[in-house]
Amino acid sequence: MTAARGEPLVVLDDVQKWFGDLHVLQDIDLSIKRGEVVVVIGPSGSGKSTLCRAINRLEPIESGTITLDGQALPQEGKALARLRAEVGMVFQSFNLFAHKTILQNVTLGPIKVLGQSKADADKRAKELLNRVGIAEQADKYPAQLSGGQQQRVAIARALAMEPKVMLFDEPTSALDPEMIKEVVDVMVDLAELGMTMVVVTHEMGFARTAADRVIFMADGRIVEENTPTEFFTNPQSDRAKDFLGKILEH
């Protein structure tokens, strides 16, 4: 059973996570619908990235449940690898294979994990590189590309796996300001195409324009969630007011 648009696709229920004595995720209840764009913001150390990484079990949780499309996340092994293939992840650092061309970076997963033929994988990869605006870079190596171009390759690589949901963990924080827009533009396009997305970011412009819902975290908890308009114009909690006061003054 796959969720229809608007039905829950990713569900976190009473999720708890500790790093030693530090309770980094506390009582997390969150349901992300198919086709929804959820932006997670908050101060450093609030648990945003840990939340994002827990969704595909890059961070194991102590208790609670996380389900994807009605299936509980497997603990390990092939079942987890299969499930991870359905969850695209784009990190702060691009994590591209330096010794492979851009095209090879994008086709590796579909060929090795999904069993696609090289011809099919190449065709799809070229379509995706075209979609993210770097089709002409296919035969280059990562070191020959700018940071913004490399991050767009990383997005194309994640999309090549035909994921049900895309996770972005601060995808623009390692980029120079002029490169941020080119990556954000790709993400906005994806949102408009109906991709389910969870985005941890400091880009408030993206949160305002592309998010269906803003989740504000502090001290490992979800403090507030609302539409972007409501959140930015009328934050309910003192923590959110304080946070927005600091970032929107700059």
mmCIF file of C-alpha atoms in Angstrom:
data_model
loop_
_atom_site.group_PDB
_atom_site.id
_atom_site.type_symbol
_atom_site.label_atom_id
_atom_site.label_comp_id
_atom_site.label_asym_id
_atom_site.label_seq_id
_atom_site.Cartn_x
_atom_site.Cartn_y
_atom_site.Cartn_z
ATOM 1 C CA MET A 1 0.000 0.000 0.000
ATOM 2 C CA THR A 2 1.449 3.328 -0.979
ATOM 3 C CA ALA A 3 0.079 6.525 0.474
ATOM 4 C CA ALA A 4 -1.936 8.721 -1.841
ATOM 5 C CA ARG A 5 -1.029 12.409 -1.944
ATOM 6 C CA GLY A 6 -2.022 13.987 1.346
ATOM 7 C CA GLU A 7 -1.847 10.727 3.339
ATOM 8 C CA PRO A 8 0.939 10.205 5.892
ATOM 9 C CA LEU A 9 4.161 8.965 4.283
ATOM 10 C CA VAL A 10 6.693 9.412 7.111
ATOM 11 C CA VAL A 11 5.445 9.052 10.678
ATOM 12 C CA LEU A 12 7.523 9.545 13.838
ATOM 13 C CA ASP A 13 5.782 8.451 17.007
ATOM 14 C CA ASP A 14 7.196 9.278 20.467
ATOM 15 C CA VAL A 15 10.793 9.174 19.177
ATOM 16 C CA GLN A 16 13.560 9.482 21.786
ATOM 17 C CA LYS A 17 17.282 9.778 21.092
ATOM 18 C CA TRP A 18 20.207 10.248 23.497
ATOM 19 C CA PHE A 19 23.873 11.070 22.963
ATOM 20 C CA GLY A 20 25.263 9.969 26.326
ATOM 21 C CA ASP A 21 23.493 12.155 28.909
ATOM 22 C CA LEU A 22 22.169 14.535 26.264
ATOM 23 C CA HIS A 23 18.525 13.957 25.299
ATOM 24 C CA VAL A 24 18.767 15.165 21.682
ATOM 25 C CA LEU A 25 15.304 14.094 20.493
ATOM 26 C CA GLN A 26 12.524 14.327 23.073
ATOM 27 C CA ASP A 27 8.982 13.047 22.547
ATOM 28 C CA ILE A 28 9.017 13.650 18.795
ATOM 29 C CA ASP A 29 5.619 13.155 17.151
ATOM 30 C CA LEU A 30 5.591 14.159 13.510
ATOM 31 C CA SER A 31 3.603 13.066 10.473
ATOM 32 C CA ILE A 32 4.729 14.109 6.990
ATOM 33 C CA LYS A 33 2.202 13.729 4.204
ATOM 34 C CA ARG A 34 2.970 12.594 0.684
ATOM 35 C CA GLY A 35 3.777 15.643 -1.440
ATOM 36 C CA GLU A 36 4.349 17.866 1.611
ATOM 37 C CA VAL A 37 7.395 20.103 2.048
ATOM 38 C CA VAL A 38 8.345 20.362 5.728
ATOM 39 C CA VAL A 39 11.105 22.781 6.705
ATOM 40 C CA VAL A 40 12.807 22.237 10.072
ATOM 41 C CA ILE A 41 14.445 25.283 11.644
ATOM 42 C CA GLY A 42 15.839 26.179 15.040
ATOM 43 C CA PRO A 43 19.014 27.162 16.865
ATOM 44 C CA SER A 44 22.210 25.105 16.670
ATOM 45 C CA GLY A 45 22.055 21.984 18.806
ATOM 46 C CA SER A 46 18.252 21.831 18.720
ATOM 47 C CA GLY A 47 18.194 18.336 17.198
ATOM 48 C CA LYS A 48 17.256 19.285 13.630
ATOM 49 C CA SER A 49 19.954 17.281 11.834
ATOM 50 C CA THR A 50 19.548 14.328 14.202
ATOM 51 C CA LEU A 51 15.831 14.278 13.396
ATOM 52 C CA CYS A 52 16.575 14.298 9.676
ATOM 53 C CA ARG A 53 19.178 11.523 9.984
ATOM 54 C CA ALA A 54 16.885 9.394 12.158
ATOM 55 C CA ILE A 55 14.343 9.190 9.332
ATOM 56 C CA ASN A 56 16.627 6.883 7.357
ATOM 57 C CA ARG A 57 18.310 5.394 10.416
ATOM 58 C CA LEU A 58 21.676 7.060 9.902
ATOM 59 C CA GLU A 59 21.061 7.813 13.581
ATOM 60 C CA PRO A 60 19.477 4.934 15.515
ATOM 61 C CA ILE A 61 16.797 5.928 18.025
ATOM 62 C CA GLU A 62 16.406 4.684 21.609
ATOM 63 C CA SER A 63 12.648 4.315 21.579
ATOM 64 C CA GLY A 64 9.534 5.199 19.641
ATOM 65 C CA THR A 65 8.786 4.262 16.046
ATOM 66 C CA ILE A 66 9.468 5.678 12.597
ATOM 67 C CA THR A 67 7.518 4.356 9.628
ATOM 68 C CA LEU A 68 7.895 5.017 5.907
ATOM 69 C CA ASP A 69 4.820 4.367 3.799
ATOM 70 C CA GLY A 70 3.369 2.208 6.577
ATOM 71 C CA GLN A 71 6.541 0.117 7.032
ATOM 72 C CA ALA A 72 8.623 0.314 10.213
ATOM 73 C CA LEU A 73 12.277 1.125 9.601
ATOM 74 C CA PRO A 74 14.282 -2.119 9.639
ATOM 75 C CA GLN A 75 17.167 -2.308 12.121
ATOM 76 C CA GLU A 76 19.909 -3.314 9.679
ATOM 77 C CA GLY A 77 20.877 -5.486 6.727
ATOM 78 C CA LYS A 78 19.369 -5.721 3.265
ATOM 79 C CA ALA A 79 15.909 -4.598 4.351
ATOM 80 C CA LEU A 80 17.381 -1.349 5.700
ATOM 81 C CA ALA A 81 19.408 -0.859 2.496
ATOM 82 C CA ARG A 82 16.216 -1.290 0.454
ATOM 83 C CA LEU A 83 14.353 1.191 2.598
ATOM 84 C CA ARG A 84 17.220 3.689 2.448
ATOM 85 C CA ALA A 85 16.998 3.493 -1.337
ATOM 86 C CA GLU A 86 13.493 4.969 -0.986
ATOM 87 C CA VAL A 87 14.763 7.883 1.111
ATOM 88 C CA GLY A 88 16.966 10.331 -0.791
ATOM 89 C CA MET A 89 19.471 12.216 1.355
ATOM 90 C CA VAL A 90 21.394 15.374 0.525
ATOM 91 C CA PHE A 91 24.017 16.407 3.072
ATOM 92 C CA GLN A 92 25.928 19.551 3.922
ATOM 93 C CA SER A 93 29.018 18.056 2.290
ATOM 94 C CA PHE A 94 28.341 16.677 -1.144
ATOM 95 C CA ASN A 95 29.801 13.180 -0.577
ATOM 96 C CA LEU A 96 30.447 12.593 -4.282
ATOM 97 C CA PHE A 97 32.899 9.937 -5.441
ATOM 98 C CA ALA A 98 35.960 11.966 -6.444
ATOM 99 C CA HIS A 99 37.330 9.337 -8.861
ATOM 100 C CA LYS A 100 34.069 8.953 -10.804
ATOM 101 C CA THR A 101 32.609 11.310 -13.387
ATOM 102 C CA ILE A 102 29.431 13.239 -12.661
ATOM 103 C CA LEU A 103 27.442 10.832 -14.825
ATOM 104 C CA GLN A 104 28.953 7.813 -13.028
ATOM 105 C CA ASN A 105 28.146 9.365 -9.654
ATOM 106 C CA VAL A 106 24.479 9.597 -10.620
ATOM 107 C CA THR A 107 24.206 6.147 -12.266
ATOM 108 C CA LEU A 108 26.071 4.087 -9.648
ATOM 109 C CA GLY A 109 23.107 3.595 -7.285
ATOM 110 C CA PRO A 110 20.500 2.791 -9.957
ATOM 111 C CA ILE A 111 22.830 0.203 -11.556
ATOM 112 C CA LYS A 112 24.129 -1.412 -8.328
ATOM 113 C CA VAL A 113 21.074 -1.157 -6.079
ATOM 114 C CA LEU A 114 18.086 -0.939 -8.422
ATOM 115 C CA GLY A 115 19.539 -3.260 -11.068
ATOM 116 C CA GLN A 116 19.016 -0.848 -13.957
ATOM 117 C CA SER A 117 20.893 -1.363 -17.213
ATOM 118 C CA LYS A 118 23.714 1.074 -17.902
ATOM 119 C CA ALA A 119 21.790 2.472 -20.898
ATOM 120 C CA ASP A 120 18.647 3.123 -18.837
ATOM 121 C CA ALA A 121 20.623 4.577 -15.921
ATOM 122 C CA ASP A 122 22.621 6.849 -18.261
ATOM 123 C CA LYS A 123 19.447 8.108 -19.958
ATOM 124 C CA ARG A 124 17.741 8.888 -16.666
ATOM 125 C CA ALA A 125 20.904 10.473 -15.197
ATOM 126 C CA LYS A 126 21.205 12.813 -18.190
ATOM 127 C CA GLU A 127 17.558 13.836 -17.777
ATOM 128 C CA LEU A 128 18.155 14.591 -14.094
ATOM 129 C CA LEU A 129 21.412 16.483 -14.715
ATOM 130 C CA ASN A 130 19.477 18.531 -17.259
ATOM 131 C CA ARG A 131 16.737 19.160 -14.691
ATOM 132 C CA VAL A 132 19.252 20.506 -12.154
ATOM 133 C CA GLY A 133 20.944 22.597 -14.849
ATOM 134 C CA ILE A 134 24.306 20.867 -15.270
ATOM 135 C CA ALA A 135 23.832 18.452 -18.190
ATOM 136 C CA GLU A 136 26.981 19.813 -19.838
ATOM 137 C CA GLN A 137 29.108 18.747 -16.837
ATOM 138 C CA ALA A 138 28.338 15.000 -17.170
ATOM 139 C CA ASP A 139 31.866 13.935 -18.177
ATOM 140 C CA LYS A 140 33.707 16.072 -15.625
ATOM 141 C CA TYR A 141 34.890 15.025 -12.173
ATOM 142 C CA PRO A 142 33.582 16.561 -8.921
ATOM 143 C CA ALA A 143 36.772 18.551 -8.303
ATOM 144 C CA GLN A 144 36.184 20.386 -11.602
ATOM 145 C CA LEU A 145 32.811 21.717 -10.413
ATOM 146 C CA SER A 146 31.875 24.548 -8.048
ATOM 147 C CA GLY A 147 30.310 23.736 -4.690
ATOM 148 C CA GLY A 148 26.877 24.722 -5.958
ATOM 149 C CA GLN A 149 27.262 22.474 -8.995
ATOM 150 C CA GLN A 150 28.436 19.570 -6.817
ATOM 151 C CA GLN A 151 25.413 19.946 -4.554
ATOM 152 C CA ARG A 152 23.143 19.877 -7.607
ATOM 153 C CA VAL A 153 24.849 16.632 -8.678
ATOM 154 C CA ALA A 154 24.146 15.265 -5.189
ATOM 155 C CA ILE A 155 20.459 16.144 -5.624
ATOM 156 C CA ALA A 156 20.363 14.476 -9.062
ATOM 157 C CA ARG A 157 22.063 11.408 -7.588
ATOM 158 C CA ALA A 158 19.450 11.138 -4.839
ATOM 159 C CA LEU A 159 16.601 11.604 -7.357
ATOM 160 C CA ALA A 160 18.021 8.861 -9.598
ATOM 161 C CA MET A 161 17.001 6.327 -6.935
ATOM 162 C CA GLU A 162 13.330 7.336 -7.421
ATOM 163 C CA PRO A 163 12.917 8.087 -3.699
ATOM 164 C CA LYS A 164 9.561 8.430 -1.978
ATOM 165 C CA VAL A 165 10.897 11.241 0.184
ATOM 166 C CA MET A 166 13.933 13.542 0.010
ATOM 167 C CA LEU A 167 15.815 14.609 3.137
ATOM 168 C CA PHE A 168 18.004 17.708 2.986
ATOM 169 C CA ASP A 169 20.355 18.287 5.924
ATOM 170 C CA GLU A 170 21.491 21.927 5.671
ATOM 171 C CA PRO A 171 22.219 21.531 1.945
ATOM 172 C CA THR A 172 23.416 25.109 1.447
ATOM 173 C CA SER A 173 25.424 25.733 4.624
ATOM 174 C CA ALA A 174 28.787 24.839 3.038
ATOM 175 C CA LEU A 175 28.193 27.057 0.001
ATOM 176 C CA ASP A 176 29.230 30.580 -0.879
ATOM 177 C CA PRO A 177 26.287 33.018 -0.967
ATOM 178 C CA GLU A 178 26.167 33.236 -4.768
ATOM 179 C CA MET A 179 25.915 29.437 -5.025
ATOM 180 C CA ILE A 180 23.072 29.120 -2.520
ATOM 181 C CA LYS A 181 20.440 30.447 -4.916
ATOM 182 C CA GLU A 182 21.238 27.899 -7.639
ATOM 183 C CA VAL A 183 20.719 25.030 -5.178
ATOM 184 C CA VAL A 184 17.621 26.573 -3.582
ATOM 185 C CA ASP A 185 16.105 27.101 -7.047
ATOM 186 C CA VAL A 186 16.459 23.366 -7.766
ATOM 187 C CA MET A 187 14.837 22.558 -4.424
ATOM 188 C CA VAL A 188 11.933 24.942 -5.123
ATOM 189 C CA ASP A 189 11.413 23.236 -8.504
ATOM 190 C CA LEU A 190 11.312 19.842 -6.774
ATOM 191 C CA ALA A 191 8.777 21.117 -4.269
ATOM 192 C CA GLU A 192 6.589 22.414 -7.092
ATOM 193 C CA LEU A 193 6.753 18.983 -8.781
ATOM 194 C CA GLY A 194 5.223 17.442 -5.651
ATOM 195 C CA MET A 195 8.272 15.725 -4.121
ATOM 196 C CA THR A 196 7.858 14.938 -0.416
ATOM 197 C CA MET A 197 10.683 16.830 1.283
ATOM 198 C CA VAL A 198 12.073 17.314 4.779
ATOM 199 C CA VAL A 199 14.511 20.222 4.742
ATOM 200 C CA VAL A 200 16.749 21.297 7.620
ATOM 201 C CA THR A 201 17.920 24.750 6.621
ATOM 202 C CA HIS A 202 18.859 28.284 7.633
ATOM 203 C CA GLU A 203 17.424 29.624 4.360
ATOM 204 C CA MET A 204 14.352 31.454 5.590
ATOM 205 C CA GLY A 205 13.474 32.542 2.056
ATOM 206 C CA PHE A 206 13.084 28.884 1.069
ATOM 207 C CA ALA A 207 11.022 28.229 4.196
ATOM 208 C CA ARG A 208 8.697 31.120 3.350
ATOM 209 C CA THR A 209 8.231 30.302 -0.327
ATOM 210 C CA ALA A 210 8.400 26.510 -0.624
ATOM 211 C CA ALA A 211 7.325 25.042 2.722
ATOM 212 C CA ASP A 212 3.855 23.742 3.421
ATOM 213 C CA ARG A 213 4.755 23.599 7.092
ATOM 214 C CA VAL A 214 7.524 24.979 9.298
ATOM 215 C CA ILE A 215 8.693 22.925 12.276
ATOM 216 C CA PHE A 216 10.569 24.917 14.919
ATOM 217 C CA MET A 217 12.832 22.876 17.217
ATOM 218 C CA ALA A 218 14.684 23.838 20.370
ATOM 219 C CA ASP A 219 16.424 21.650 22.983
ATOM 220 C CA GLY A 220 15.488 18.423 21.205
ATOM 221 C CA ARG A 221 11.771 19.162 21.085
ATOM 222 C CA ILE A 222 9.300 20.330 18.466
ATOM 223 C CA VAL A 223 8.258 23.607 20.055
ATOM 224 C CA GLU A 224 5.995 24.870 17.330
ATOM 225 C CA GLU A 225 4.662 23.968 13.894
ATOM 226 C CA ASN A 226 2.620 26.093 11.557
ATOM 227 C CA THR A 227 2.258 27.384 8.012
ATOM 228 C CA PRO A 228 5.156 29.640 6.961
ATOM 229 C CA THR A 229 2.903 32.708 6.928
ATOM 230 C CA GLU A 230 1.622 32.089 10.447
ATOM 231 C CA PHE A 231 5.014 31.078 11.825
ATOM 232 C CA PHE A 232 6.949 34.055 10.483
ATOM 233 C CA THR A 233 4.287 36.687 11.188
ATOM 234 C CA ASN A 234 2.845 35.321 14.415
ATOM 235 C CA PRO A 235 5.156 32.923 16.278
ATOM 236 C CA GLN A 236 3.431 31.461 19.344
ATOM 237 C CA SER A 237 6.342 30.569 21.636
ATOM 238 C CA ASP A 238 8.937 32.795 23.278
ATOM 239 C CA ARG A 239 11.695 30.533 21.883
ATOM 240 C CA ALA A 240 10.473 31.044 18.316
ATOM 241 C CA LYS A 241 10.038 34.808 18.812
ATOM 242 C CA ASP A 242 13.576 35.058 20.198
ATOM 243 C CA PHE A 243 15.019 32.942 17.347
ATOM 244 C CA LEU A 244 13.233 34.908 14.617
ATOM 245 C CA GLY A 245 14.173 38.191 16.263
ATOM 246 C CA LYS A 246 17.846 37.251 16.058
ATOM 247 C CA ILE A 247 17.896 35.907 12.502
ATOM 248 C CA LEU A 248 15.506 38.322 10.805
ATOM 249 C CA GLU A 249 17.341 41.400 12.087
ATOM 250 C CA HIS A 250 20.442 40.476 10.078
#
